[in-house]
Short mmCIF file of C-alpha atoms in Angstrom, two decimals:
data_model
loop_
_atom_site.label_atom_id
_atom_site.label_comp_id
_atom_site.label_asym_id
_atom_site.label_seq_id
_atom_site.Cartn_x
_atom_site.Cartn_y
_atom_site.Cartn_z
CA MET A 208 0.00 0.00 0.00
CA THR A 209 1.49 3.35 -1.08
CA PHE A 210 1.81 5.95 1.65
CA ALA A 211 -0.87 8.64 1.17
CA PHE A 212 -1.29 12.31 2.01
CA GLY A 213 -4.48 14.18 2.79
CA ILE A 214 -5.75 17.61 3.79
CA PHE A 215 -7.93 18.33 6.80
CA ASP A 216 -9.76 21.66 6.47
CA SER A 217 -11.84 23.53 9.02
CA PHE A 218 -13.19 26.25 6.69
CA ASP A 219 -12.92 28.88 9.42
CA LEU A 220 -14.02 32.35 8.39
CA GLY A 221 -10.58 33.92 8.45
CA THR A 222 -10.50 37.59 7.42
CA GLY A 223 -12.66 37.37 4.29
CA THR A 224 -16.28 36.79 3.46
CA PRO A 225 -17.81 33.30 3.47
CA GLY A 226 -17.89 33.37 -0.33
CA GLU A 227 -14.20 34.25 -0.48
CA VAL A 228 -13.33 31.44 1.94
CA ILE A 229 -15.29 28.87 -0.06
CA ASP A 230 -13.79 29.99 -3.38
CA ALA A 231 -10.29 29.92 -1.91
CA ARG A 232 -10.78 26.39 -0.58
CA LEU A 233 -11.97 25.20 -3.98
CA THR A 234 -8.80 26.65 -5.50
CA LEU A 235 -6.68 25.01 -2.80
CA ALA A 236 -8.33 21.62 -3.29
CA VAL A 237 -7.88 21.67 -7.06
CA GLU A 238 -4.20 22.48 -6.61
CA ALA A 239 -3.89 19.74 -3.99
CA GLU A 240 -5.16 17.17 -6.47
CA ARG A 241 -2.66 18.38 -9.06
CA LEU A 242 0.14 17.99 -6.53
CA GLY A 243 -0.77 14.40 -5.66
CA PHE A 244 -2.80 14.65 -2.46
CA ALA A 245 -5.09 11.63 -2.22
CA HIS A 246 -7.77 12.92 0.20
CA TYR A 247 -9.47 16.22 1.05
CA HIS A 248 -11.62 16.24 4.19
CA ALA A 249 -13.83 19.08 5.43
CA THR A 250 -15.13 19.55 8.96
CA GLU A 251 -18.73 20.18 9.99
CA HIS A 252 -19.69 22.87 12.52
CA HIS A 253 -22.84 24.89 13.14
CA GLY A 254 -23.65 28.34 14.47
CA THR A 255 -20.01 29.42 14.58
CA ASP A 256 -17.41 31.10 12.38
CA LEU A 257 -15.32 27.95 12.84
CA SER A 258 -16.93 26.78 9.60
CA VAL A 259 -18.62 28.60 6.75
CA ILE A 260 -19.74 25.30 5.18
CA PRO A 261 -22.08 23.96 7.89
CA SER A 262 -23.44 21.56 5.27
CA PRO A 263 -20.33 19.81 3.91
CA ASN A 264 -22.26 18.10 1.13
CA LEU A 265 -22.88 21.44 -0.58
CA PHE A 266 -19.14 22.10 -0.81
CA LEU A 267 -18.35 18.50 -1.74
CA ALA A 268 -20.88 18.61 -4.58
CA ALA A 269 -19.09 21.65 -6.00
CA LEU A 270 -15.66 20.13 -5.47
CA SER A 271 -16.75 16.91 -7.16
CA GLN A 272 -17.11 18.86 -10.41
CA ARG A 273 -13.65 20.42 -10.21
CA THR A 274 -11.65 17.29 -9.37
CA ASP A 275 -11.59 13.80 -10.84
CA ARG A 276 -9.06 11.73 -8.87
CA MET A 277 -8.76 12.93 -5.28
CA ARG A 278 -11.08 11.36 -2.73
CA ILE A 279 -13.23 13.92 -0.92
CA GLY A 280 -15.43 13.82 2.15
CA ALA A 281 -16.47 15.18 5.52
CA MET A 282 -14.36 14.57 8.59
CA VAL A 283 -16.88 14.12 10.04
CA TYR A 284 -20.61 14.09 9.38
CA VAL A 285 -22.10 14.82 12.82
CA LEU A 286 -24.80 12.13 12.69
CA PRO A 287 -27.01 13.43 15.56
CA ALA A 288 -27.41 16.71 13.64
CA TYR A 289 -29.08 15.02 10.65
CA GLU A 290 -32.43 13.70 9.65
CA PRO A 291 -31.14 10.24 8.61
CA LEU A 292 -33.16 10.00 5.40
CA ARG A 293 -31.84 13.31 4.11
CA LEU A 294 -28.24 12.38 4.89
CA ALA A 295 -28.63 8.97 3.26
CA GLU A 296 -29.95 10.58 0.09
CA GLU A 297 -27.44 13.43 0.00
CA VAL A 298 -24.39 11.21 0.48
CA ALA A 299 -25.64 8.93 -2.29
CA VAL A 300 -26.06 11.90 -4.64
CA VAL A 301 -22.59 13.30 -3.89
CA ASP A 302 -21.06 9.86 -4.38
CA ASN A 303 -22.69 9.76 -7.80
CA LEU A 304 -21.55 13.30 -8.62
CA SER A 305 -17.97 12.36 -7.73
CA ALA A 306 -18.07 9.02 -9.57
CA GLY A 307 -17.55 7.11 -6.33
CA ARG A 308 -14.92 9.24 -4.55
CA ILE A 309 -16.64 10.02 -1.26
CA ASP A 310 -14.96 9.23 2.08
CA LEU A 311 -17.60 8.89 4.81
CA GLY A 312 -16.31 10.37 8.06
CA ILE A 313 -18.69 9.71 10.95
CA GLY A 314 -18.96 11.07 14.49
CA SER A 315 -21.28 12.05 17.31
CA GLY A 316 -20.07 15.64 17.56
CA ILE A 317 -17.64 17.23 20.01
CA SER A 318 -19.59 20.39 20.88
CA PRO A 319 -22.69 20.03 23.05
CA ILE A 320 -23.39 23.69 22.30
CA GLU A 321 -23.71 23.01 18.57
CA LEU A 322 -25.75 19.86 19.18
CA GLY A 323 -28.07 21.92 21.35
CA TYR A 324 -28.99 24.01 18.34
CA PHE A 325 -30.56 20.82 16.94
CA GLY A 326 -32.35 20.01 20.17
CA VAL A 327 -29.89 17.20 20.98
CA ALA A 328 -28.70 16.92 24.57
CA GLY A 329 -25.01 16.09 24.90
CA ASP A 330 -25.75 12.95 26.93
CA ASP A 331 -28.03 11.66 24.16
CA ALA A 332 -25.65 12.26 21.25
CA ARG A 333 -23.76 8.96 21.43
CA GLY A 334 -26.89 6.83 21.44
CA ILE A 335 -28.37 8.77 18.52
CA TYR A 336 -25.08 8.38 16.66
CA ASP A 337 -25.01 4.62 17.23
CA ARG A 338 -28.59 4.11 16.06
CA SER A 339 -28.21 6.47 13.09
CA LEU A 340 -25.07 4.70 11.87
CA VAL A 341 -26.81 1.33 11.89
CA ALA A 342 -29.81 2.75 10.04
CA LEU A 343 -27.70 4.56 7.43
CA LEU A 344 -25.50 1.57 6.61
CA GLU A 345 -28.58 -0.63 6.31
CA ALA A 346 -30.28 1.95 4.08
CA TRP A 347 -27.34 2.21 1.68
CA THR A 348 -27.03 -1.57 1.61
CA THR A 349 -30.71 -2.46 1.14
CA GLY A 350 -32.12 0.71 -0.39
CA VAL A 351 -34.64 1.14 2.45
CA LEU A 352 -34.25 3.45 5.45
CA LYS A 353 -35.98 2.59 8.70
CA HIS A 354 -35.97 5.63 10.96
CA PRO A 355 -33.70 4.91 13.95
CA GLU A 356 -35.59 7.15 16.39
CA ASP A 357 -39.14 6.45 15.26
CA PRO A 358 -39.80 2.77 14.45
CA GLU A 359 -43.45 3.57 13.72
CA ARG A 360 -42.51 5.87 10.84
CA GLU A 361 -43.02 4.37 7.40
CA PRO A 362 -39.74 3.10 5.89
CA ALA A 363 -38.48 5.11 2.92
CA THR A 364 -37.11 3.64 -0.29
CA LEU A 365 -34.03 5.50 -1.52
CA SER A 366 -34.29 6.71 -5.09
CA VAL A 367 -30.49 6.84 -5.40
CA LEU A 368 -27.79 4.62 -3.91
CA PRO A 369 -24.05 5.29 -3.58
CA VAL A 370 -21.79 4.27 -6.44
CA GLN A 371 -19.51 2.60 -3.89
CA ARG A 372 -21.19 -0.56 -2.70
CA PRO A 373 -22.55 -1.22 -0.26
CA TYR A 374 -21.58 2.28 0.95
CA PRO A 375 -18.57 4.63 0.88
CA PRO A 376 -15.58 3.74 3.08
CA LEU A 377 -15.93 4.81 6.70
CA TRP A 378 -13.51 7.17 8.45
CA TYR A 379 -13.21 8.12 12.11
CA ALA A 380 -11.17 10.82 13.88
CA SER A 381 -10.06 10.30 17.48
CA SER A 382 -7.02 9.98 19.71
CA ASN A 383 -8.83 7.73 22.18
CA PRO A 384 -7.71 4.07 22.52
CA ARG A 385 -11.30 3.01 23.28
CA THR A 386 -12.63 4.30 19.98
CA ALA A 387 -9.47 3.08 18.25
CA GLU A 388 -10.37 -0.46 19.33
CA TRP A 389 -13.80 -0.14 17.73
CA ALA A 390 -12.35 1.38 14.56
CA GLY A 391 -9.65 -1.27 14.27
CA ARG A 392 -12.08 -4.12 14.84
CA ASN A 393 -14.18 -2.78 11.97
CA ALA A 394 -11.26 -1.75 9.70
CA VAL A 395 -12.50 1.85 9.75
CA ASN A 396 -9.95 4.37 8.44
CA PHE A 397 -8.56 6.23 11.45
CA LEU A 398 -6.91 9.62 12.06
CA GLY A 399 -5.82 11.25 15.31
CA ARG A 400 -3.68 13.93 16.94
CA TRP A 401 -0.18 13.17 18.22
CA ASN A 402 -0.79 14.63 21.70
CA ALA A 403 2.78 14.37 23.00
CA GLY A 404 3.05 10.76 21.88
CA GLU A 405 -0.27 9.50 23.26
CA PHE A 406 -1.21 8.58 19.69
CA VAL A 407 1.39 5.79 19.77
CA GLU A 408 -0.75 3.74 22.17
CA THR A 409 -3.88 4.60 20.22
CA VAL A 410 -2.40 3.25 16.98
CA GLU A 411 -1.14 0.12 18.73
CA THR A 412 -4.65 -0.45 20.07
CA TYR A 413 -6.09 0.05 16.60
CA TRP A 414 -3.86 -2.51 14.88
CA ALA A 415 -4.20 -5.04 17.71
CA ALA A 416 -7.97 -4.92 17.31
CA TRP A 417 -7.64 -5.11 13.53
CA ARG A 418 -5.44 -8.21 13.78
CA ASP A 419 -7.64 -9.91 16.36
CA SER A 420 -10.93 -9.38 14.55
CA GLN A 421 -12.08 -11.83 11.93
CA ASP A 422 -12.26 -10.57 8.35
CA ASP A 423 -15.41 -12.60 7.76
CA GLY A 424 -17.55 -9.84 6.27
CA THR A 425 -18.85 -8.52 9.59
CA ARG A 426 -16.39 -5.63 9.71
CA LEU A 427 -18.22 -2.42 8.83
CA ASN A 428 -15.46 -1.51 6.39
CA ALA A 429 -14.77 -5.04 5.16
CA HIS A 430 -15.47 -4.04 1.57
CA VAL A 431 -12.61 -1.56 1.24
CA GLY A 432 -9.60 -3.69 2.15
CA MET A 433 -6.60 -2.29 4.02
CA PRO A 434 -7.56 0.73 6.17
CA ARG A 435 -5.72 4.03 6.28
CA VAL A 436 -4.28 5.05 9.66
CA GLY A 437 -2.21 8.10 10.51
CA PRO A 438 -1.69 11.34 12.39
CA THR A 439 -3.25 14.68 11.54
CA MET A 440 -1.66 17.98 12.44
CA SER A 441 -1.38 21.66 11.62
CA VAL A 442 1.61 22.34 9.35
CA LEU A 443 3.27 25.60 8.41
CA ILE A 444 6.49 25.70 6.40
CA GLY A 445 8.61 28.86 6.22
CA THR A 446 12.06 29.86 5.06
CA ASN A 447 13.45 29.16 8.53
CA ASP A 448 12.24 27.82 11.87
CA ALA A 449 11.90 31.15 13.64
CA GLU A 450 9.91 32.81 10.86
CA ALA A 451 7.61 29.82 10.51
CA GLU A 452 6.98 29.62 14.25
CA ASP A 453 6.15 33.33 14.52
CA ARG A 454 3.72 33.08 11.63
CA PHE A 455 2.08 29.93 12.98
CA LEU A 456 1.57 31.42 16.44
CA ALA A 457 -0.15 34.46 14.94
CA ALA A 458 -2.37 32.38 12.65
CA GLN A 459 -3.22 29.95 15.43
CA GLU A 460 -4.11 32.76 17.84
CA PHE A 461 -6.57 34.07 15.25
CA PHE A 462 -7.90 30.58 14.54
CA ALA A 463 -8.42 29.93 18.27
CA THR A 464 -10.85 32.85 18.45
CA ARG A 465 -13.07 30.96 16.00
CA VAL A 466 -12.69 27.60 17.74
CA LEU A 467 -13.34 28.90 21.23
CA LYS A 468 -15.97 31.59 20.62
CA LEU A 469 -19.02 29.50 21.54
CA TRP A 470 -17.31 28.41 24.75
CA HIS A 471 -16.07 31.89 25.65
CA ASP A 472 -19.53 33.35 25.02
CA ARG A 473 -20.66 31.09 27.88
CA GLY A 474 -17.71 31.85 30.13
CA ILE A 475 -16.00 28.49 29.55
CA THR A 476 -12.19 28.63 29.22
CA GLY A 477 -11.24 25.04 30.01
CA PHE A 478 -10.46 24.21 26.39
CA ASP A 479 -8.13 27.13 25.74
CA GLY A 480 -4.93 25.16 26.31
CA ALA A 481 -5.65 22.66 23.56
CA PHE A 482 -5.63 25.47 20.99
CA ASP A 483 -2.70 27.47 22.35
CA GLY A 484 -0.06 27.55 19.62
CA THR A 485 2.87 27.09 21.98
CA VAL A 486 1.21 24.07 23.58
CA MET A 487 0.47 22.60 20.17
CA LEU A 488 4.12 22.89 19.18
CA GLU A 489 5.21 21.24 22.42
CA ARG A 490 2.73 18.38 22.01
CA GLY A 491 3.47 17.75 18.32
CA THR A 492 -0.04 18.57 17.15
CA ALA A 493 1.54 21.35 15.10
CA ILE A 494 4.59 20.78 12.91
CA VAL A 495 6.27 24.06 12.02
CA GLY A 496 9.61 25.19 10.63
CA SER A 497 11.75 25.13 7.52
CA ALA A 498 11.06 22.41 4.98
CA ASP A 499 13.92 20.28 6.32
CA SER A 500 12.79 20.74 9.91
CA VAL A 501 9.17 19.86 9.12
CA ARG A 502 10.26 16.76 7.21
CA ASP A 503 12.39 15.60 10.13
CA GLN A 504 9.61 16.23 12.67
CA LEU A 505 7.07 14.33 10.58
CA ILE A 506 9.37 11.37 10.08
CA ALA A 507 10.18 11.31 13.80
CA GLN A 508 6.48 10.83 14.55
CA LEU A 509 5.88 8.35 11.74
CA ASP A 510 8.81 6.18 12.79
CA GLN A 511 7.04 5.50 16.10
CA ILE A 512 3.75 4.24 14.64
CA ASP A 513 2.49 1.91 11.94
CA ALA A 514 0.94 4.61 9.75
CA ASN A 515 0.18 4.66 6.05
CA MET A 516 -0.93 8.29 5.70
CA ILE A 517 -0.63 11.84 7.04
CA GLU A 518 -3.41 14.42 7.01
CA ALA A 519 -2.32 18.07 7.32
CA GLN A 520 -4.18 21.30 8.03
CA LEU A 521 -2.47 23.86 5.80
CA TYR A 522 -4.90 26.81 5.72
CA GLN A 523 -6.31 28.45 8.85
CA GLY A 524 -6.70 31.63 10.84
CA ASP A 525 -5.70 34.83 9.07
CA MET A 526 -3.73 33.05 6.34
CA GLY A 527 -4.57 34.19 2.81
CA LEU A 528 -4.94 32.07 -0.29
CA GLU A 529 -1.50 32.76 -1.75
CA GLU A 530 0.19 32.07 1.57
CA SER A 531 -1.74 28.82 1.94
CA LEU A 532 -0.96 27.75 -1.62
CA ALA A 533 2.73 28.32 -0.88
CA ASN A 534 2.39 26.21 2.26
CA LEU A 535 0.60 23.50 0.28
CA ARG A 536 3.29 23.42 -2.39
CA ALA A 537 6.09 23.36 0.17
CA PHE A 538 4.43 20.41 1.91
CA ALA A 539 3.96 18.65 -1.44
CA GLY A 540 7.68 19.02 -2.02
CA LEU A 541 8.27 16.85 1.05
CA MET A 542 5.88 14.10 0.04
CA PRO A 543 8.16 12.04 -2.25
CA GLY A 544 10.89 11.83 0.37
CA ILE A 545 8.48 10.90 3.15
CA ARG A 546 6.83 8.31 0.92
CA ASP A 547 10.22 6.77 0.09
CA HIS A 548 11.18 6.72 3.76
CA MET A 549 7.95 5.02 4.79
CA GLY A 550 7.83 2.50 1.98
CA SER A 551 4.81 0.19 2.03
CA ARG A 552 3.07 0.57 5.37
CA GLY A 553 -0.22 -0.49 6.89
CA ILE A 554 -0.04 -4.22 7.61
CA ALA A 555 0.75 -4.35 11.30
CA GLY A 556 2.85 -7.34 12.24
#
């Protein structure tokens, strides 16, 4: 399996208008495909400037018409925020528009504030997620959706099914060994933050579960073969380490205002440390410096885990399009060397 590279994108408002952000991301994604990136994943957030594409499928539909090779998807669809029938239909349509290139990231949501906008209590989100996932996978497989929260509701026959059968490949984002065990057992593609090396145990848990489970067709992702596993991080490449670090800290400080606004509006500051640029550098969730320094830092992480991909956030905060394109191209310049260093990865011994 060839080592792969992807982009993780939050679509935060930055300093422009929503239309300018969306247009810039389309430009970035098209260039990423040209440069050999294999995946482009967008986040989902609601009621916050952390994302100006609260409905990822709208952006993905547009991107599907401007790309033809790169796999695209949401990382993740927040399942408790959806009417299951609508999501089942929309994902099927976007998979058709993209000729079968959708990656299906799934999650229960990390912000109880955002879930509250949909009338979902934080304590209920996991159960709704579990039931919705079962219903969606059954709907894409059989063509009939049975509502997971209302068994008395009449089942709906889908007029369109995904190109990828029985459904697009599943992806999950977490740094938690407990969820890694579930993902590994089901061969679900898995991404997570380094967190000062905590991701090492998470990846070990993933592959142990993958090895121990039986590939007898019961794995949720059994139809897609070898899963992708790897770290995701913010990356900024400059002409030297000091310049790159200064620029990252400024961009991250701006980005943090978007991430934390809903919490700060309610007087909650307990999450501030996770988005402090200096802390991120210390914990390896941000990789910053000259091209040589970034390459060495990435390889140092990869050499400690059995990974077969990296997913980088290359555009955030007050960065402009040209600056982000330069960052993208600098990162792409590192990809051949990292790929050669890693060789064929992904089958854990």
